[in-house]
């Protein structure tokens, strides 16, 4: 294996592991704002306990997000030096903006959120929660700007300072609002809200099944269900917007998503199937004409197929086809689950439907998997380009980093991340088992430490 | 004054801010194993508990700013110092998870394990950051495309390691002073005693580094020879260091901390003056050096970035000051502590 392939594997590995956490933080951030907002509005202690409990889970996901997030910022330079040289003039600005406008805000006010209960007033604490939630969303904004620019580059020109080709920024706002930024940002944020909401649903459903913290769990479940049902439907709409955007700006990617080789009219929407890239054959179950209709509003218009592009510009078709279809299928499933949840809530029988509660316990995997698959479809679907239509991935790798070095670091990351994953699930499980404190915590700063027979309070 | 010089200076400000803030976090981490019982260790960890990850954001933002303003430098140093940066990541990840995990379980072995990780992570991070600075000061071999042509082992040269050890000493001193501010009682009195030892250790390192630089890295002192007025900077730096034991003696702990922070700023200024206008000095051929002109973004991008900095940095300073103000008291353990 060469340094290029290993660098791609390492980046994929480190991003996909990292991407388990930020969507949870963003989603839980929104839910915490709702929970603490309800506490502030109603003054009911149950919402305070709910906020404090979910804050602990939030802190854990946030901590891992921070620990694994710094890696990518280094990797652009360490593994993708030529890419960094080529795009730095354009791509660096959103990354720096993410630090200045998002990370400082999140990490600063997180301190007040976690350690400030007794040091600042209730309203200031709520404001901190809002700012942390906003900070995590700003972070999504800027990283999406950067990544969307790689998908649909805009606002730049190619120049040759010192005889080397470089991308140079012409318009900051065109870089920020490149053709895919808004559609992709909405999709990512909704995915994050679903991840957070389904975690709350999962834990609450489990409490209800175990008859623990029943009042709190029911209330949390209602909040989660509301966010999830709105989020799941909006995600479908957002998905439609994205597909049309991709058809316009990244036609080869859409063709891979849908497994379209020759341009057909009308093009059907594939539900599931298998692609044989070498033979240019797709074996799939189709709804005739639906894709043309979804993309262009009429069933007769052809959809551009991969045959319109040289094979050297094709992404690996079957992996992209499969991950894209799996993502869509999970999205549809989530709509179904949340619809059932809301339906039985309306009928007043949700708490007695044990099978549905069990479904919710495990459905937490759904949004996480869909987020990962969506990321995989977007990034692998962009191949062989690192900046779509401008720079090939192979041209971006560091020329002087050896395969041995990348292999060493990749193995290192794998081992560490495996360890982190085990510890994360262990601690998450423990926090969930411990559950929300039954009595509201309040220790004035000078009170002696409570003794629970162990060293931590 | 042009945009290139402004960004060279701003980068120095960001990294000086990082060194001041995460510097005391590393110092506290390196002192962690010196206190024996669990209660005291928790006090140390919680003295930085609310602020450490905000402090690390200075590094992330500094890295982002370097990428945006001087992509050539970012690409060359990060790819050239590949394993150094991977080891730094390892250290930073272990620090983050150690402080997160250590108090979540009551077992003594669990806590000792994470405390040791936190100590090693802090030590390694300080050493590697210092060695990175040392290599920048010393210069590295580059080719015409600006790629590093040396080996990993050449990065661990004696001069780089010496600067690394000096950085460890600096952060030890800085962290000890921070702890003097944040602790009380018997622990406070003991830590107060450590400050002077740390200062002595730092001064020995600083003098050795200065001599070595004069003898073996002459390009770093050219600017001082040409512009004798710049000698004020090292002079002020020495005065700032000398002021620390004085303030500690008079129990003006905050003043001692400011003095130490001032010394860090002046050390960064020394580095900047020595390097200017290079960012990465090529030891093999001066023409290959990456300067603030040939490795920078375009004037347009530097201008855009300056607007972002002017909007963002005052806001950050404002609320960071507020947050430090909320947590200004001596550290105590409560239900929310690590």
PDB file of N, CA and C in Angstrom, chain A residues 29-80:
ATOM      1  N   UNK A  29     -27.265  19.514  22.210  1.00  0.00           N
ATOM      2  CA  UNK A  29     -27.239  20.948  22.510  1.00  0.00           C
ATOM      3  C   UNK A  29     -28.621  21.554  22.324  1.00  0.00           C
ATOM      4  N   UNK A  30     -29.243  21.229  21.196  1.00  0.00           N
ATOM      5  CA  UNK A  30     -30.588  21.745  20.932  1.00  0.00           C
ATOM      6  C   UNK A  30     -31.574  21.238  21.989  1.00  0.00           C
ATOM      7  N   UNK A  31     -31.494  19.945  22.314  1.00  0.00           N
ATOM      8  CA  UNK A  31     -32.425  19.381  23.290  1.00  0.00           C
ATOM      9  C   UNK A  31     -32.198  19.970  24.680  1.00  0.00           C
ATOM     10  N   UNK A  32     -30.933  20.245  25.012  1.00  0.00           N
ATOM     11  CA  UNK A  32     -30.651  20.864  26.316  1.00  0.00           C
ATOM     12  C   UNK A  32     -31.253  22.263  26.397  1.00  0.00           C
ATOM     13  N   UNK A  33     -31.193  22.992  25.277  1.00  0.00           N
ATOM     14  CA  UNK A  33     -31.804  24.324  25.264  1.00  0.00           C
ATOM     15  C   UNK A  33     -33.304  24.198  25.553  1.00  0.00           C
ATOM     16  N   UNK A  34     -33.949  23.225  24.917  1.00  0.00           N
ATOM     17  CA  UNK A  34     -35.390  23.019  25.143  1.00  0.00           C
ATOM     18  C   UNK A  34     -35.640  22.630  26.602  1.00  0.00           C
ATOM     19  N   UNK A  35     -34.845  21.678  27.116  1.00  0.00           N
ATOM     20  CA  UNK A  35     -35.059  21.181  28.481  1.00  0.00           C
ATOM     21  C   UNK A  35     -34.865  22.289  29.510  1.00  0.00           C
ATOM     22  N   UNK A  36     -33.731  23.005  29.379  1.00  0.00           N
ATOM     23  CA  UNK A  36     -33.463  24.042  30.369  1.00  0.00           C
ATOM     24  C   UNK A  36     -34.422  25.215  30.195  1.00  0.00           C
ATOM     25  N   UNK A  37     -34.818  25.467  28.931  1.00  0.00           N
ATOM     26  CA  UNK A  37     -35.826  26.498  28.674  1.00  0.00           C
ATOM     27  C   UNK A  37     -37.132  26.167  29.387  1.00  0.00           C
ATOM     28  N   UNK A  38     -37.522  24.889  29.351  1.00  0.00           N
ATOM     29  CA  UNK A  38     -38.745  24.466  30.042  1.00  0.00           C
ATOM     30  C   UNK A  38     -38.599  24.633  31.555  1.00  0.00           C
ATOM     31  N   UNK A  39     -37.391  24.333  32.036  1.00  0.00           N
ATOM     32  CA  UNK A  39     -37.144  24.504  33.477  1.00  0.00           C
ATOM     33  C   UNK A  39     -37.282  25.966  33.865  1.00  0.00           C
ATOM     34  N   UNK A  40     -36.694  26.829  33.045  1.00  0.00           N
ATOM     35  CA  UNK A  40     -36.729  28.260  33.352  1.00  0.00           C
ATOM     36  C   UNK A  40     -38.172  28.770  33.286  1.00  0.00           C
ATOM     37  N   UNK A  41     -38.932  28.234  32.322  1.00  0.00           N
ATOM     38  CA  UNK A  41     -40.293  28.725  32.107  1.00  0.00           C
ATOM     39  C   UNK A  41     -41.245  28.190  33.183  1.00  0.00           C
ATOM     40  N   UNK A  42     -41.146  26.888  33.470  1.00  0.00           N
ATOM     41  CA  UNK A  42     -42.116  26.286  34.391  1.00  0.00           C
ATOM     42  C   UNK A  42     -41.617  26.253  35.827  1.00  0.00           C
ATOM     43  N   UNK A  43     -40.294  26.271  36.012  1.00  0.00           N
ATOM     44  CA  UNK A  43     -39.743  26.166  37.358  1.00  0.00           C
ATOM     45  C   UNK A  43     -39.852  24.762  37.938  1.00  0.00           C
ATOM     46  N   UNK A  44     -40.279  23.782  37.117  1.00  0.00           N
ATOM     47  CA  UNK A  44     -40.429  22.424  37.637  1.00  0.00           C
ATOM     48  C   UNK A  44     -39.084  21.738  37.774  1.00  0.00           C
ATOM     49  N   UNK A  45     -38.886  21.116  38.966  1.00  0.00           N
ATOM     50  CA  UNK A  45     -37.599  20.491  39.271  1.00  0.00           C
ATOM     51  C   UNK A  45     -37.257  19.363  38.301  1.00  0.00           C
ATOM     52  N   UNK A  46     -38.293  18.715  37.789  1.00  0.00           N
ATOM     53  CA  UNK A  46     -38.027  17.559  36.924  1.00  0.00           C
ATOM     54  C   UNK A  46     -37.229  17.984  35.689  1.00  0.00           C
ATOM     55  N   UNK A  47     -37.467  19.195  35.206  1.00  0.00           N
ATOM     56  CA  UNK A  47     -36.700  19.667  34.043  1.00  0.00           C
ATOM     57  C   UNK A  47     -35.272  20.029  34.423  1.00  0.00           C
ATOM     58  N   UNK A  48     -35.101  20.461  35.683  1.00  0.00           N
ATOM     59  CA  UNK A  48     -33.731  20.731  36.122  1.00  0.00           C
ATOM     60  C   UNK A  48     -32.930  19.434  36.174  1.00  0.00           C
ATOM     61  N   UNK A  49     -33.573  18.388  36.733  1.00  0.00           N
ATOM     62  CA  UNK A  49     -32.882  17.096  36.814  1.00  0.00           C
ATOM     63  C   UNK A  49     -32.597  16.558  35.419  1.00  0.00           C
ATOM     64  N   UNK A  50     -33.568  16.746  34.526  1.00  0.00           N
ATOM     65  CA  UNK A  50     -33.394  16.285  33.153  1.00  0.00           C
ATOM     66  C   UNK A  50     -32.198  16.999  32.507  1.00  0.00           C
ATOM     67  N   UNK A  51     -32.156  18.330  32.684  1.00  0.00           N
ATOM     68  CA  UNK A  51     -31.060  19.106  32.100  1.00  0.00           C
ATOM     69  C   UNK A  51     -29.724  18.639  32.647  1.00  0.00           C
ATOM     70  N   UNK A  52     -29.652  18.493  33.970  1.00  0.00           N
ATOM     71  CA  UNK A  52     -28.380  18.100  34.585  1.00  0.00           C
ATOM     72  C   UNK A  52     -27.929  16.724  34.099  1.00  0.00           C
ATOM     73  N   UNK A  53     -28.885  15.811  33.964  1.00  0.00           N
ATOM     74  CA  UNK A  53     -28.540  14.458  33.512  1.00  0.00           C
ATOM     75  C   UNK A  53     -28.012  14.493  32.075  1.00  0.00           C
ATOM     76  N   UNK A  54     -28.741  15.165  31.190  1.00  0.00           N
ATOM     77  CA  UNK A  54     -28.317  15.169  29.788  1.00  0.00           C
ATOM     78  C   UNK A  54     -27.065  15.997  29.569  1.00  0.00           C
ATOM     79  N   UNK A  55     -26.858  16.935  30.477  1.00  0.00           N
ATOM     80  CA  UNK A  55     -25.621  17.708  30.410  1.00  0.00           C
ATOM     81  C   UNK A  55     -24.397  16.823  30.631  1.00  0.00           C
ATOM     82  N   UNK A  56     -24.550  15.844  31.535  1.00  0.00           N
ATOM     83  CA  UNK A  56     -23.436  14.918  31.790  1.00  0.00           C
ATOM     84  C   UNK A  56     -23.111  14.107  30.542  1.00  0.00           C
ATOM     85  N   UNK A  57     -24.166  13.632  29.865  1.00  0.00           N
ATOM     86  CA  UNK A  57     -23.953  12.862  28.629  1.00  0.00           C
ATOM     87  C   UNK A  57     -23.340  13.776  27.567  1.00  0.00           C
ATOM     88  N   UNK A  58     -23.857  15.004  27.506  1.00  0.00           N
ATOM     89  CA  UNK A  58     -23.336  15.981  26.555  1.00  0.00           C
ATOM     90  C   UNK A  58     -21.842  16.195  26.776  1.00  0.00           C
ATOM     91  N   UNK A  59     -21.456  16.353  28.052  1.00  0.00           N
ATOM     92  CA  UNK A  59     -20.048  16.607  28.366  1.00  0.00           C
ATOM     93  C   UNK A  59     -19.165  15.471  27.862  1.00  0.00           C
ATOM     94  N   UNK A  60     -19.658  14.246  28.003  1.00  0.00           N
ATOM     95  CA  UNK A  60     -18.880  13.086  27.562  1.00  0.00           C
ATOM     96  C   UNK A  60     -18.706  13.102  26.042  1.00  0.00           C
ATOM     97  N   UNK A  61     -19.794  13.330  25.309  1.00  0.00           N
ATOM     98  CA  UNK A  61     -19.680  13.339  23.845  1.00  0.00           C
ATOM     99  C   UNK A  61     -18.840  14.530  23.384  1.00  0.00           C
ATOM    100  N   UNK A  62     -19.018  15.661  24.068  1.00  0.00           N
ATOM    101  CA  UNK A  62     -18.244  16.846  23.695  1.00  0.00           C
ATOM    102  C   UNK A  62     -16.755  16.599  23.901  1.00  0.00           C
ATOM    103  N   UNK A  63     -16.425  16.004  25.051  1.00  0.00           N
ATOM    104  CA  UNK A  63     -15.014  15.730  25.376  1.00  0.00           C
ATOM    105  C   UNK A  63     -14.367  14.876  24.298  1.00  0.00           C
ATOM    106  N   UNK A  64     -15.078  13.832  23.872  1.00  0.00           N
ATOM    107  CA  UNK A  64     -14.501  12.971  22.840  1.00  0.00           C
ATOM    108  C   UNK A  64     -14.452  13.680  21.494  1.00  0.00           C
ATOM    109  N   UNK A  65     -15.429  14.524  21.241  1.00  0.00           N
ATOM    110  CA  UNK A  65     -15.412  15.310  20.001  1.00  0.00           C
ATOM    111  C   UNK A  65     -14.191  16.212  19.943  1.00  0.00           C
ATOM    112  N   UNK A  66     -13.867  16.840  21.072  1.00  0.00           N
ATOM    113  CA  UNK A  66     -12.702  17.727  21.117  1.00  0.00           C
ATOM    114  C   UNK A  66     -11.420  16.921  20.936  1.00  0.00           C
ATOM    115  N   UNK A  67     -11.334  15.813  21.687  1.00  0.00           N
ATOM    116  CA  UNK A  67     -10.101  15.024  21.655  1.00  0.00           C
ATOM    117  C   UNK A  67      -9.818  14.482  20.261  1.00  0.00           C
ATOM    118  N   UNK A  68     -10.875  14.093  19.527  1.00  0.00           N
ATOM    119  CA  UNK A  68     -10.653  13.490  18.212  1.00  0.00           C
ATOM    120  C   UNK A  68     -10.711  14.521  17.081  1.00  0.00           C
ATOM    121  N   UNK A  69     -11.163  15.740  17.395  1.00  0.00           N
ATOM    122  CA  UNK A  69     -11.369  16.725  16.342  1.00  0.00           C
ATOM    123  C   UNK A  69     -10.108  17.417  15.884  1.00  0.00           C
ATOM    124  N   UNK A  70      -9.196  17.624  16.828  1.00  0.00           N
ATOM    125  CA  UNK A  70      -7.970  18.354  16.513  1.00  0.00           C
ATOM    126  C   UNK A  70      -7.131  17.578  15.484  1.00  0.00           C
ATOM    127  N   UNK A  71      -7.356  16.252  15.443  1.00  0.00           N
ATOM    128  CA  UNK A  71      -6.578  15.393  14.539  1.00  0.00           C
ATOM    129  C   UNK A  71      -6.711  15.832  13.076  1.00  0.00           C
ATOM    130  N   UNK A  72      -7.961  16.119  12.659  1.00  0.00           N
ATOM    131  CA  UNK A  72      -8.169  16.446  11.243  1.00  0.00           C
ATOM    132  C   UNK A  72      -7.461  17.738  10.840  1.00  0.00           C
ATOM    133  N   UNK A  73      -7.492  18.717  11.765  1.00  0.00           N
ATOM    134  CA  UNK A  73      -6.851  19.977  11.417  1.00  0.00           C
ATOM    135  C   UNK A  73      -5.353  19.772  11.165  1.00  0.00           C
ATOM    136  N   UNK A  74      -4.765  18.827  11.906  1.00  0.00           N
ATOM    137  CA  UNK A  74      -3.363  18.499  11.688  1.00  0.00           C
ATOM    138  C   UNK A  74      -3.180  17.728  10.386  1.00  0.00           C
ATOM    139  N   UNK A  75      -4.127  16.829  10.101  1.00  0.00           N
ATOM    140  CA  UNK A  75      -3.948  15.928   8.959  1.00  0.00           C
ATOM    141  C   UNK A  75      -3.914  16.644   7.608  1.00  0.00           C
ATOM    142  N   UNK A  76      -4.653  17.759   7.494  1.00  0.00           N
ATOM    143  CA  UNK A  76      -4.561  18.504   6.229  1.00  0.00           C
ATOM    144  C   UNK A  76      -3.097  18.816   5.916  1.00  0.00           C
ATOM    145  N   UNK A  77      -2.371  19.219   6.940  1.00  0.00           N
ATOM    146  CA  UNK A  77      -0.968  19.559   6.745  1.00  0.00           C
ATOM    147  C   UNK A  77      -0.061  18.348   6.696  1.00  0.00           C
ATOM    148  N   UNK A  78      -0.285  17.396   7.618  1.00  0.00           N
ATOM    149  CA  UNK A  78       0.645  16.273   7.688  1.00  0.00           C
ATOM    150  C   UNK A  78       0.512  15.361   6.478  1.00  0.00           C
ATOM    151  N   UNK A  79      -0.720  14.978   6.132  1.00  0.00           N
ATOM    152  CA  UNK A  79      -0.900  13.994   5.070  1.00  0.00           C
ATOM    153  C   UNK A  79      -1.242  14.597   3.714  1.00  0.00           C
ATOM    154  N   UNK A  80      -1.763  15.822   3.710  1.00  0.00           N
ATOM    155  CA  UNK A  80      -2.244  16.415   2.459  1.00  0.00           C
ATOM    156  C   UNK A  80      -1.581  17.759   2.225  1.00  0.00           C
TER     157      UNK A  80
END
